[in-house]
Each structure stands twice: as C-alpha cells, then as structure tokens.
Amino acid sequence: MRMYKIFALMYADFLLVRNSKWKIVEYLYFPITTVLIYGLFSVFVSGYAAEAGLMIFIVNILWSFALLAQSHVNTSMNEDSWSGSLKQIMTSGVTDIEYITARIISSVVLSLPVLVLLVGISVALFSTNLFITQWQAFTYITVSTLVASIGLSVFIAGAMIALGREYGFLAWTALQAFILLSAPFYPVSLFPESIRPLVNVMPYTNAFESTRGLISGADVAAGMNTAMIVALAYLAVSLVFYKYIFSEAKKRVWLTRLS
C-alpha cells in the first residue's frame, strides 16, 4: 500500500467534514443529544430499575459509536459516487485496499474522539462511574465494537459496489438490522429458538451482553473474548468479500454504476 495515496484520501475526507455543516450535525449533534436523552432517562428510572436504566444508557453510547464508525466509511463512498469523483479516484491509480483503508482510518480518527466526548458527558453529568471503575473491560468492549463496525462497513462497501448507487441507503440502514439481531437491551433467549444461532454470531451480540453483565456484576471475561473473536472474523470475511467484489467490478464494469 502507498501511504501517500491513503493520506491524500484521508485529507479529502477531513476537508469535507470541516466544510460540511451537516457533517458536524451528524457526528456531534445526534450522538450528544442521544446521550443526554438516555442519560436523563437513566436518572428518571433510577428509583424504579436503576440497573436497567444504566444498561440502556451505556448500550446506547456503544450503539452511537458503532453507527458513526460504520457509517462514515460508507457515506464517504456515497459522496464519491454522487459527486462523480469515484471514477477520478480510481483512474488516479488508487487500489481497492488503499481506498477502503483510507476510509477506515478516517472513521477511526473521527469516531474515537466522539466516543471519548460521550463517555466524558456520561461521567460528568450522570455520574456513570462504571466507565472509570471498569475502564479496562470497557476499553476491550470498545475495541471489539470498533473492529466489528469496521468489518460491517467493509462488507456494506462490497455490497454497494455489487448492487449499484441506488443501494447507497445501506450506508445508514444496514446497521439497524444488525443491532436488532444483536440483542442490545435483552437476552438472546427472547428470540425464537430457530434464529438464536444467527443472533449468537451477530457482530455486537457478545459486546452488548458483556456490557449488561458488567453492570449486573457478572463474570464477562468469556463473553468479551468471544466478542473480539467474532469481530475479527467479521473483519476478515468482509475484506475477502470486498476484495472479490472489487475484482469482479473491474471485470464487469460495475464501478461505472457508482459514478
């Protein structure tokens, strides 16, 4: 990989974020207001079901982080497609791996500070000290969530290339289905037995379950390790899928449908 190509794409990403006011709304307004809404909710229900309120609050922070990490990669592709710059990028000699790597690094650089901000708000305004007392476990869960989100974004990138620009909506809709099947606020046992094997291999199931376990005081070491293994598996499989789709796109001229 040529790092100067990657840095050039990242620079273009950061310029777009800086110059687009709606990006600031997407990356700051929605995550911050979500934290405030569920933070106030956790305070309200503390007299009824404090543990449940805290679970919903913290899982929503992870959810917002996962959405930002995944969606940036795929919305960047959409913007390249809609602006017509994707064809120029590819004809400049940028490889498929260089292209997706630049998007991934940009996503990490943008999403991690937002997560730190959200955690800071939760600690300062709502006294969510679990982030401090269990910081090692939450760091591990955060990393597995980030890896899973990146893996999912790479898979969606491949799907968008294969299906064409009219499926650009996958950039902001696909995650919702994965979150639903990852059992964010409830145990896997609530799902019908027929789909529980699928739920168990969703990208965030074990991360969410480990988060709920930390709050309830359960031993979550095995769940956290499984979360990381599943996340790495998603990333590995997604990269293979993306690489295959990109090679097929060159043969079948699919990329023209994105520009």
Coordinates of C-alpha atoms in Angstrom, one line a residue:
M1 CA 0.0 0.0 0.0
R2 CA 1.2 3.5 -0.8
M3 CA 0.7 5.7 2.3
Y4 CA 0.7 9.0 0.3
K5 CA -2.4 7.8 -1.6
I6 CA -4.1 6.9 1.7
F7 CA -3.2 10.2 3.3
A8 CA -4.5 12.1 0.3
L9 CA -7.9 10.4 0.6
M10 CA -7.9 11.0 4.3
Y11 CA -7.1 14.7 3.8
A12 CA -10.0 15.0 1.4
D13 CA -12.3 13.3 4.0
F14 CA -11.3 15.7 6.7
L15 CA -11.8 18.7 4.4
L16 CA -15.2 17.5 3.6
V17 CA -16.1 17.1 7.2
R18 CA -14.8 20.5 8.1
N19 CA -16.6 22.2 5.3
S20 CA -19.9 20.4 5.6
K21 CA -22.1 21.7 8.4
W22 CA -24.5 18.7 8.2
K23 CA -21.5 16.5 8.9
I24 CA -21.0 18.3 12.2
V25 CA -24.7 17.8 13.0
E26 CA -24.3 14.1 12.2
Y27 CA -21.1 13.5 14.1
L28 CA -21.8 15.6 17.2
Y29 CA -25.5 16.8 17.5
F30 CA -27.1 13.4 17.2
P31 CA -24.7 11.4 19.5
I32 CA -24.7 14.1 22.1
T33 CA -28.4 14.6 22.2
T34 CA -28.8 10.8 22.3
V35 CA -26.6 10.6 25.4
L36 CA -28.5 13.4 27.1
I37 CA -31.8 11.8 26.4
Y38 CA -30.9 8.4 27.7
G39 CA -28.8 9.8 30.5
L40 CA -31.9 11.7 31.8
F41 CA -33.9 8.6 31.3
S42 CA -31.5 6.6 33.4
V43 CA -31.8 9.2 36.1
F44 CA -35.6 9.1 36.0
V45 CA -35.8 5.3 36.2
S46 CA -33.1 5.0 38.9
G47 CA -35.8 4.9 41.5
Y48 CA -37.6 2.0 39.7
A49 CA -35.0 0.0 37.9
A50 CA -31.6 1.7 38.2
E51 CA -29.7 -1.3 36.6
A52 CA -32.0 -1.5 33.6
G53 CA -31.7 2.3 33.0
L54 CA -27.9 2.2 33.2
M55 CA -27.8 -0.7 30.7
I56 CA -29.9 1.2 28.2
F57 CA -27.8 4.3 28.7
I58 CA -24.4 2.6 28.2
V59 CA -25.5 0.4 25.4
N60 CA -26.8 3.5 23.5
I61 CA -23.4 5.0 23.8
L62 CA -21.9 1.9 22.2
W63 CA -24.6 2.0 19.6
S64 CA -23.9 5.6 18.7
F65 CA -20.2 4.8 18.4
A66 CA -20.8 1.8 16.2
L67 CA -23.1 3.8 13.9
L68 CA -20.6 6.6 13.5
A69 CA -17.6 4.2 12.9
Q70 CA -19.6 2.2 10.3
S71 CA -21.5 4.9 8.5
H72 CA -18.5 7.2 7.9
V73 CA -16.8 4.6 5.7
N74 CA -20.0 4.0 3.6
T75 CA -21.3 7.6 3.4
S76 CA -17.8 8.6 2.1
M77 CA -18.3 6.1 -0.7
N78 CA -21.7 7.5 -1.4
E79 CA -20.3 11.0 -1.6
D80 CA -17.6 9.9 -4.0
S81 CA -20.3 8.2 -6.1
W82 CA -22.8 11.1 -6.1
S83 CA -20.2 13.7 -6.8
G84 CA -18.7 11.7 -9.7
S85 CA -15.2 11.7 -8.0
L86 CA -15.1 7.9 -7.6
K87 CA -14.1 7.5 -11.3
Q88 CA -11.3 10.1 -10.9
I89 CA -10.0 8.4 -7.7
M90 CA -9.8 5.0 -9.4
T91 CA -8.2 6.3 -12.6
S92 CA -5.6 8.0 -10.4
G93 CA -4.2 4.6 -9.6
V94 CA -5.7 4.1 -6.1
T95 CA -6.1 0.4 -5.4
D96 CA -9.2 -1.2 -3.8
I97 CA -7.3 -1.8 -0.5
E98 CA -5.8 1.8 -0.4
Y99 CA -9.3 3.2 -0.9
I100 CA -11.0 1.3 1.9
T101 CA -8.0 1.7 4.2
A102 CA -8.2 5.4 3.9
R103 CA -11.9 5.4 4.8
I104 CA -11.3 3.1 7.7
I105 CA -8.5 5.2 9.2
S106 CA -10.6 8.4 8.8
S107 CA -13.5 6.7 10.5
V108 CA -11.4 5.7 13.5
V109 CA -9.8 9.1 13.8
L110 CA -13.3 10.8 13.7
S111 CA -15.3 8.3 15.8
L112 CA -12.9 7.7 18.8
P113 CA -12.9 11.4 19.9
V114 CA -16.7 11.4 19.8
L115 CA -16.8 8.3 22.0
V116 CA -14.4 10.0 24.5
L117 CA -16.7 13.0 24.5
L118 CA -19.8 10.9 25.1
V119 CA -18.2 9.0 27.9
G120 CA -17.0 12.3 29.4
I121 CA -20.5 13.6 29.3
S122 CA -21.9 10.5 30.9
V123 CA -19.4 10.6 33.8
A124 CA -19.6 14.4 34.3
L125 CA -23.4 14.9 34.1
F126 CA -24.7 11.5 35.1
S127 CA -22.0 10.1 37.4
T128 CA -21.6 6.9 35.3
N129 CA -18.5 5.9 37.2
L130 CA -18.6 2.4 35.8
F131 CA -16.6 3.7 32.9
I132 CA -13.8 4.6 35.4
T133 CA -14.0 1.6 37.7
Q134 CA -14.3 -0.9 34.8
W135 CA -12.2 1.0 32.3
Q136 CA -10.1 -2.0 31.1
A137 CA -13.2 -4.0 30.4
F138 CA -15.0 -1.2 28.6
T139 CA -11.8 -0.5 26.6
Y140 CA -11.8 -4.1 25.4
I141 CA -15.5 -3.9 24.6
T142 CA -15.0 -0.6 22.7
V143 CA -12.2 -2.1 20.6
S144 CA -14.3 -5.2 19.7
T145 CA -17.2 -2.9 18.8
L146 CA -15.0 -0.8 16.6
V147 CA -13.5 -3.8 14.8
A148 CA -17.0 -5.2 14.3
S149 CA -18.2 -1.9 12.9
I150 CA -15.3 -1.6 10.5
G151 CA -15.8 -5.2 9.4
L152 CA -19.5 -4.4 8.8
S153 CA -18.6 -1.2 6.9
V154 CA -16.3 -3.2 4.6
F155 CA -19.0 -5.7 3.9
I156 CA -21.5 -3.0 3.1
A157 CA -19.0 -1.3 0.8
G158 CA -18.7 -4.5 -1.2
A159 CA -22.5 -4.8 -1.3
M160 CA -22.8 -1.2 -2.5
I161 CA -20.3 -1.9 -5.3
A162 CA -22.1 -5.0 -6.4
L163 CA -25.6 -3.6 -6.3
G164 CA -25.0 0.0 -7.6
R165 CA -25.6 3.5 -6.3
E166 CA -29.3 3.1 -5.8
Y167 CA -28.4 0.9 -2.9
G168 CA -26.4 3.7 -1.2
F169 CA -29.1 3.7 1.5
L170 CA -27.4 0.7 3.0
A171 CA -24.8 3.1 4.4
W172 CA -27.2 4.2 7.1
T173 CA -29.9 1.5 7.2
A174 CA -27.9 -1.8 7.4
L175 CA -26.6 -1.3 10.9
Q176 CA -30.2 -1.1 12.3
A177 CA -30.9 -4.7 11.3
F178 CA -27.6 -5.9 12.8
I179 CA -28.3 -4.1 16.0
L180 CA -31.8 -5.6 16.2
L181 CA -30.4 -9.1 15.9
S182 CA -27.5 -8.3 18.3
A183 CA -29.9 -8.2 21.3
P184 CA -28.9 -4.8 22.6
F185 CA -31.2 -4.5 25.6
Y186 CA -32.4 -8.0 26.1
P187 CA -31.0 -11.6 26.2
V188 CA -30.7 -13.8 23.2
S189 CA -33.3 -16.1 24.9
L190 CA -36.1 -13.7 23.9
F191 CA -35.6 -14.6 20.2
P192 CA -37.3 -17.7 18.7
E193 CA -35.1 -20.8 19.0
S194 CA -34.9 -21.1 15.2
I195 CA -32.9 -17.8 14.8
R196 CA -30.8 -17.9 18.0
P197 CA -27.8 -19.4 16.2
L198 CA -27.9 -16.4 13.9
V199 CA -28.2 -14.0 16.8
N200 CA -25.3 -15.5 18.5
V201 CA -23.0 -14.7 15.6
M202 CA -24.2 -11.2 15.1
P203 CA -21.3 -8.6 15.3
Y204 CA -22.4 -6.9 18.6
T205 CA -24.3 -9.6 20.5
N206 CA -21.5 -10.6 22.8
A207 CA -20.3 -7.0 23.3
F208 CA -23.8 -5.9 24.4
E209 CA -24.2 -9.0 26.6
S210 CA -20.8 -8.3 28.2
T211 CA -21.8 -4.6 28.8
R212 CA -25.0 -5.7 30.5
G213 CA -23.1 -8.3 32.5
L214 CA -20.6 -5.7 33.7
I215 CA -23.4 -3.6 35.0
S216 CA -25.1 -6.5 36.8
G217 CA -21.7 -7.7 38.3
A218 CA -21.5 -10.9 36.3
D219 CA -18.3 -12.6 35.0
V220 CA -17.9 -11.4 31.4
A221 CA -14.4 -12.5 30.5
A222 CA -15.6 -15.3 28.2
G223 CA -18.2 -13.0 26.6
M224 CA -15.6 -10.3 25.9
N225 CA -13.2 -12.7 24.3
T226 CA -16.0 -14.1 22.1
A227 CA -16.9 -10.6 21.1
M228 CA -13.4 -9.9 19.9
I229 CA -13.2 -13.2 18.0
V230 CA -16.5 -12.6 16.3
A231 CA -15.5 -9.0 15.4
L232 CA -12.2 -10.2 13.9
A233 CA -14.0 -12.9 12.0
Y234 CA -16.3 -10.3 10.5
L235 CA -13.4 -8.1 9.5
A236 CA -11.5 -10.9 7.9
V237 CA -14.5 -12.3 5.9
S238 CA -15.6 -8.8 4.9
L239 CA -12.1 -8.0 3.5
V240 CA -12.2 -11.1 1.4
F241 CA -15.7 -10.3 0.2
Y242 CA -14.8 -6.7 -0.6
K243 CA -11.6 -7.8 -2.5
Y244 CA -13.6 -10.3 -4.5
I245 CA -16.4 -7.9 -5.4
F246 CA -13.9 -5.2 -6.4
S247 CA -12.1 -7.6 -8.7
E248 CA -15.5 -8.6 -10.3
A249 CA -16.5 -5.0 -10.6
K250 CA -13.4 -4.3 -12.7
K251 CA -14.2 -7.2 -15.0
R252 CA -17.9 -6.5 -15.3
V253 CA -17.6 -2.6 -15.3
W254 CA -19.8 -2.4 -12.1
L255 CA -17.9 0.7 -11.0
T256 CA -19.5 2.7 -13.8
R257 CA -22.8 2.3 -12.0
L258 CA -21.4 4.2 -9.0
S259 CA -20.3 7.2 -10.9

